[in-house]
CSV table of C-alpha atoms in Angstrom, one decimal:
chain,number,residue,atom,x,y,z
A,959,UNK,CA,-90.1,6.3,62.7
A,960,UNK,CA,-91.4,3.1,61.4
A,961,UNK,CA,-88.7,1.0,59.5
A,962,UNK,CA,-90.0,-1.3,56.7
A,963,UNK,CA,-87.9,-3.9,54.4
A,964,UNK,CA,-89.0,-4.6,51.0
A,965,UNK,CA,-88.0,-7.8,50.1
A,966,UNK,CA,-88.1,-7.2,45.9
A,967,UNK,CA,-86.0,-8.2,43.2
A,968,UNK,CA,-87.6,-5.7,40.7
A,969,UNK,CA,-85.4,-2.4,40.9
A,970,UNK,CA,-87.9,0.1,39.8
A,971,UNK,CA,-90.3,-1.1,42.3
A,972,UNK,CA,-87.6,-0.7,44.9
A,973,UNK,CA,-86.7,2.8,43.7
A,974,UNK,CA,-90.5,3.9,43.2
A,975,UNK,CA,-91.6,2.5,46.3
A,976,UNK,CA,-88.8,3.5,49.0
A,977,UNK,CA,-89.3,7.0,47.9
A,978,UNK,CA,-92.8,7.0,48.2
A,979,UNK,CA,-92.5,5.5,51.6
A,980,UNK,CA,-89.4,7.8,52.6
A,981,UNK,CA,-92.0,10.8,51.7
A,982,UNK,CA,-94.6,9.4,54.1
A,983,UNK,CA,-91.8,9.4,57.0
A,984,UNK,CA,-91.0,5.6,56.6
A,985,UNK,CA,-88.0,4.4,57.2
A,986,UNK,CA,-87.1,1.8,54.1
A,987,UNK,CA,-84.2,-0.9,53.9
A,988,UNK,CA,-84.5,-3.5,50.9
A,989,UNK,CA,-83.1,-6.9,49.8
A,990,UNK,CA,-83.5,-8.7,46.6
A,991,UNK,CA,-83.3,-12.4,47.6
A,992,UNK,CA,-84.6,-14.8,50.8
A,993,UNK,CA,-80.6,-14.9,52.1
A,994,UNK,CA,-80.1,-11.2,52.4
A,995,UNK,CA,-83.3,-10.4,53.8
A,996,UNK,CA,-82.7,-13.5,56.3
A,997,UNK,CA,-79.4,-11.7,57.3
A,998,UNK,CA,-81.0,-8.3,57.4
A,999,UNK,CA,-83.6,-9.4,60.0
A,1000,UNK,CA,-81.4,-11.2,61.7
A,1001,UNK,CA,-79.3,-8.0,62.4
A,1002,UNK,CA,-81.7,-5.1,62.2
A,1003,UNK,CA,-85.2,-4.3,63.5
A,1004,UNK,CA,-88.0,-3.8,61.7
A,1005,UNK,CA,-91.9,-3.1,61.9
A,1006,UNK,CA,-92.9,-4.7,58.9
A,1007,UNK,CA,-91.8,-6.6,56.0
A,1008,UNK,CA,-93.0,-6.2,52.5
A,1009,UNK,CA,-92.7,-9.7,50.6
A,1010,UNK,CA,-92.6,-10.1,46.9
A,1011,UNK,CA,-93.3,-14.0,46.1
A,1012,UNK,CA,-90.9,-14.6,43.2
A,1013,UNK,CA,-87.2,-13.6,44.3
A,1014,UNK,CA,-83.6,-13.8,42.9
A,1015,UNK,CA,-82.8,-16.7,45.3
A,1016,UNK,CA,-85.3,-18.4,47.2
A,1017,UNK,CA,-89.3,-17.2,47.3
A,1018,UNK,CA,-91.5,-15.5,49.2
A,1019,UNK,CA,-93.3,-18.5,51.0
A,1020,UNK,CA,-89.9,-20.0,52.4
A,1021,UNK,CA,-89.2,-16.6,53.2
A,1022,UNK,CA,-92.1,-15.8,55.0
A,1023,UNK,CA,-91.8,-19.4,57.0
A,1024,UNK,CA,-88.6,-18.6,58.3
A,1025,UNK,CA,-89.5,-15.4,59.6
A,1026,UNK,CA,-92.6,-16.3,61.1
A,1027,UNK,CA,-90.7,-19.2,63.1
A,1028,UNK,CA,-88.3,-17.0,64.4
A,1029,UNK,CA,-89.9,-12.9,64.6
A,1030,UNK,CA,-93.9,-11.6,65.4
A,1031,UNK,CA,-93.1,-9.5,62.0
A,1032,UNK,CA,-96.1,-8.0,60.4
A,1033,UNK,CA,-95.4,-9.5,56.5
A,1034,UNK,CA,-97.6,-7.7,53.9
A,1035,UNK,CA,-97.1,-9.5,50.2
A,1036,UNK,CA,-97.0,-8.4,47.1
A,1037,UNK,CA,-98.5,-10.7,44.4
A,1038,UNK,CA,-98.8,-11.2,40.8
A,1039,UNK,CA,-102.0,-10.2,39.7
A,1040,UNK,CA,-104.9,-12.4,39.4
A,1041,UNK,CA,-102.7,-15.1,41.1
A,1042,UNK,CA,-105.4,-16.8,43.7
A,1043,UNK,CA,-102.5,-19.5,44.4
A,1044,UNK,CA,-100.1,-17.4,45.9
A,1045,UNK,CA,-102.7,-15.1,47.9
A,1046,UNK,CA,-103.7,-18.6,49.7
A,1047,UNK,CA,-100.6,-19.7,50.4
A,1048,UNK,CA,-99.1,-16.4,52.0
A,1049,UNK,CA,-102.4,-16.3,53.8
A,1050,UNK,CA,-101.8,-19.9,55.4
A,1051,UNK,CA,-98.3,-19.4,56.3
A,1052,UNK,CA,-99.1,-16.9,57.9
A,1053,UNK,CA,-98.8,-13.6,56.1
A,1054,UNK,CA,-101.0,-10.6,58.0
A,1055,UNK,CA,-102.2,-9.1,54.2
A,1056,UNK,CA,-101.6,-9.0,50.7
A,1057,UNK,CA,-102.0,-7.0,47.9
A,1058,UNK,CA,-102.2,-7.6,44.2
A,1059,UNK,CA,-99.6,-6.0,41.5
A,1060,UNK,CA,-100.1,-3.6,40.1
A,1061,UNK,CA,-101.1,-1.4,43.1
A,1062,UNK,CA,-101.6,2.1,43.7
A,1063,UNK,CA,-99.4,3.1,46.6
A,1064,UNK,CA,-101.4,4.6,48.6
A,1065,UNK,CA,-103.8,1.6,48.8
A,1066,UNK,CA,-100.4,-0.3,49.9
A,1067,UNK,CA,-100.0,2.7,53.0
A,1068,UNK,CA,-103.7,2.2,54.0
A,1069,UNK,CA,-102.8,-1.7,54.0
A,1070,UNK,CA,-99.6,-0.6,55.9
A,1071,UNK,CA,-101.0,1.8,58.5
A,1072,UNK,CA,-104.1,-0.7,58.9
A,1073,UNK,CA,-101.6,-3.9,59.7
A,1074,UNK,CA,-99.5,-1.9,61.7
A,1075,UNK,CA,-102.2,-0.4,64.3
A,1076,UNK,CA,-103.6,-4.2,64.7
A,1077,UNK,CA,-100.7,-5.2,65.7
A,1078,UNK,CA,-99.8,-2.5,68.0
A,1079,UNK,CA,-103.7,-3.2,69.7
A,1080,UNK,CA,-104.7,0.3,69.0
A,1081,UNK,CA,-109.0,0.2,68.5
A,1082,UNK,CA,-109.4,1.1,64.8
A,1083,UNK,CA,-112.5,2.6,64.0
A,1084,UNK,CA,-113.7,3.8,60.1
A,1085,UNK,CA,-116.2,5.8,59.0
A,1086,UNK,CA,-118.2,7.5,56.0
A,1087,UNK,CA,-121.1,9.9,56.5
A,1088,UNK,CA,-123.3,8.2,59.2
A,1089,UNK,CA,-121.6,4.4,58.9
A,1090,UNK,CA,-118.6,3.3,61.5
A,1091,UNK,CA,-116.7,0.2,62.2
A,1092,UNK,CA,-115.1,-0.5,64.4
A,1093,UNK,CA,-112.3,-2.9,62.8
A,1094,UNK,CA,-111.0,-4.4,66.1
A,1095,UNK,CA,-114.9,-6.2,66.8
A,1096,UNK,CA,-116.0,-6.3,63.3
A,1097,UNK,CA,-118.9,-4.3,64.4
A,1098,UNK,CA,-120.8,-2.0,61.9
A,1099,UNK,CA,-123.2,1.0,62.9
A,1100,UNK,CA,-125.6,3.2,61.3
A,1101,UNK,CA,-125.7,6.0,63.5
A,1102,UNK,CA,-126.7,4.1,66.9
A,1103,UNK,CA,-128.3,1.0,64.6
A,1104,UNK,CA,-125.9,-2.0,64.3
A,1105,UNK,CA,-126.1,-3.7,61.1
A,1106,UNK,CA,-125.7,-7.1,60.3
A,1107,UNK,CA,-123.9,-7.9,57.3
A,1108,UNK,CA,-122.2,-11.2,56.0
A,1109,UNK,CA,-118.9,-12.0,55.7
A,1110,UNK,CA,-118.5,-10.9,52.1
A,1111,UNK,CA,-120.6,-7.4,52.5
A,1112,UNK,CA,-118.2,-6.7,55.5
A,1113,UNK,CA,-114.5,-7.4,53.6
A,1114,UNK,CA,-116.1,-5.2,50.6
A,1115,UNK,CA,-117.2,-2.5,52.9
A,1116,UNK,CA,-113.6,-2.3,54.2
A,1117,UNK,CA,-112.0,-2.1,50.8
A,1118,UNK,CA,-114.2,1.0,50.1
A,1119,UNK,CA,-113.6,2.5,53.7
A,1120,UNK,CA,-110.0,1.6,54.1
A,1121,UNK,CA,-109.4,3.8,50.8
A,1122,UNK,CA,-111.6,6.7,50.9
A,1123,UNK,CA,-111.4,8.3,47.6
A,1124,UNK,CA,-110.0,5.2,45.5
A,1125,UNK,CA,-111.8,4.2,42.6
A,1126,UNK,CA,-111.9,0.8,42.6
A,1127,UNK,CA,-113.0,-1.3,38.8
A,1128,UNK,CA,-114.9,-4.0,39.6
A,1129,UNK,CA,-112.0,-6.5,38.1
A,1130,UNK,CA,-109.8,-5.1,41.2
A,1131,UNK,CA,-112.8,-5.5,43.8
A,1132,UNK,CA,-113.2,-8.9,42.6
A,1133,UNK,CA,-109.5,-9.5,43.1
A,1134,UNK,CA,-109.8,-7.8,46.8
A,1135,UNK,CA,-112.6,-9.8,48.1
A,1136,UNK,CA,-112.5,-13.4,47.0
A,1137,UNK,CA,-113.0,-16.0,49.4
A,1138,UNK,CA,-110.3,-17.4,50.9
A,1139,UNK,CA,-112.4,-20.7,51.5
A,1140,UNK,CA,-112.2,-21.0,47.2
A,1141,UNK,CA,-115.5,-19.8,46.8
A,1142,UNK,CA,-115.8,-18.7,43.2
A,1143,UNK,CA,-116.9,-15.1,42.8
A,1144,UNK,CA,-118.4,-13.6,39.6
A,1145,UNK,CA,-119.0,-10.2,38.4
A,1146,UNK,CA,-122.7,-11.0,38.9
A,1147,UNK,CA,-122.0,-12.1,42.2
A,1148,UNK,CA,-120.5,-8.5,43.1
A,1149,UNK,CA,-123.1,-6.9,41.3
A,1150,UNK,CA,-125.5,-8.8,44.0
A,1151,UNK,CA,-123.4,-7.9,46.9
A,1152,UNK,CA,-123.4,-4.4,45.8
A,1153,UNK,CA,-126.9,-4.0,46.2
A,1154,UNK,CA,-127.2,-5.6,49.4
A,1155,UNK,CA,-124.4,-3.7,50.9
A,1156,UNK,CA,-125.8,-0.7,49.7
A,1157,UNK,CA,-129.4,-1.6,50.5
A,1158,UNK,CA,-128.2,-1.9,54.6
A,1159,UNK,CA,-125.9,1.3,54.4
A,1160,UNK,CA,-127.5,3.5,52.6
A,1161,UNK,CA,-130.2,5.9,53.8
A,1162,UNK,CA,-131.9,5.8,49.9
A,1163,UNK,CA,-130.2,2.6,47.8
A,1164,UNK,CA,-131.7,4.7,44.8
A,1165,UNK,CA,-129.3,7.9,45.5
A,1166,UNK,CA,-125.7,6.4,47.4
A,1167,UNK,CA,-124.0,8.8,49.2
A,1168,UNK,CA,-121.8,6.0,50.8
A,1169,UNK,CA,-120.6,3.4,48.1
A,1170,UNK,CA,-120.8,5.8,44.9
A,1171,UNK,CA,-120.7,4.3,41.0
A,1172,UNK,CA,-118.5,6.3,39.0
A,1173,UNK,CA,-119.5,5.6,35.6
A,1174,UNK,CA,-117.2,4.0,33.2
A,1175,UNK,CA,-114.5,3.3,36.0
A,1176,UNK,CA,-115.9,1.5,39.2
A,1177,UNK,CA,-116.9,2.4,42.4
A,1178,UNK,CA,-115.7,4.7,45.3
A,1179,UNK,CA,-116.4,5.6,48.8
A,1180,UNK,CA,-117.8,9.0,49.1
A,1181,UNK,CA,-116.1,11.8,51.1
């Protein structure tokens, strides 16, 4: 069994989350502050390492340093919402992913799962209907076709493919795919990538079977 620690000073997240992960057939330990999770790494082994940035002692970026200069540990965080700042940072120091609070916890075992097989070197391919990517060589295919998309089309297509099922709002795609370079991106700008995603996917733009609206609420990848 894979054994995670949640680094989290917010007990209800704890409690929530180490059930939900205990369910899956996770093995969860937790700390609440940059010392005891120090100490817990130093004595245990563990897979990977969820990260909250704001903790009782210390923070989630000094955390994340010492770990990374001492353990390969996969390191997932867990930001404040809408906080561009901190995804940067954990990004630079070295963090593997991050996702934004609140999250749905299943997005956080796809995220989980998906950081886990990289590191492992497993080939990790997606699919939907007659699309596949193959994660490890960022190569995309329409049946036998490959398609070229840019960097933006491919981290969107991801989000939708990583999560089959999720409805996404276009407030949380925008969150999901910003540019780590500090490209601004506006809801016109998704709106735009949309339709050229969907254009090069899509066997008729005009009726999606791949990236679906649903109305009122966002977008989803079809089953």
């Amino acid at each position: 069994m894979k054994k995670i620690l949640l680094v989290e000073d917010d007990p209800n997240i704890v409690s929530s989350l180490t059930l939900f992960m205990k369910n899956e057939g996770y093995l969860v330990d937790s700390a609440n502050g940059q010392q005891t999770a120090l100490q817990k790494i130093d004595q245990e082994q563990y897979d990977i390492i969820l990260l909250d940035i704001s903790l009782n002692d210390g923070n989630g970026f000094s955390t994340c340093s010492a770990i990374k200069s001492q353990k390969d540990i996969p390191i997932i965080f867990l930001t404040a919402d809408d906080d561009e700042f901190s995804v940067v940072s954990g990004l630079e120091l070295g963090a593997d992913d991050y996702i934004c609070k609140p999250f749905r916890p299943r997005e956080l075992l796809a995220r989980i799962n998906t950081v886990l097989r990289r590191k492992n070197g497993k080939s990790e391919f997606l699919s939907c209907k007659d699309i596949t990517v193959d994660v490890q060589k960022a190569v995309v295919r329409k049946g036998n076709t490959e398609l070229f998309l840019s960097a933006l089309e491919y981290r969107l297509l991801l989000v939708f493919l990583q999560n089959p099922g999720v409805v996404f709002s276009r407030k949380k795609l925008l969150e999901m795919i910003w540019d780590v370079t500090g490209d601004f991106i506006s809801d016109n700008t998704l709106t735009v990538y949309m339709k050229r995603l969907r254009d090069k996917i899509e066997t008729n733009p005009q009726e999606p079977e791949i990236l679906l609206t649903v109305r009122g609420l966002g977008y989803k990848a079809g089953e």
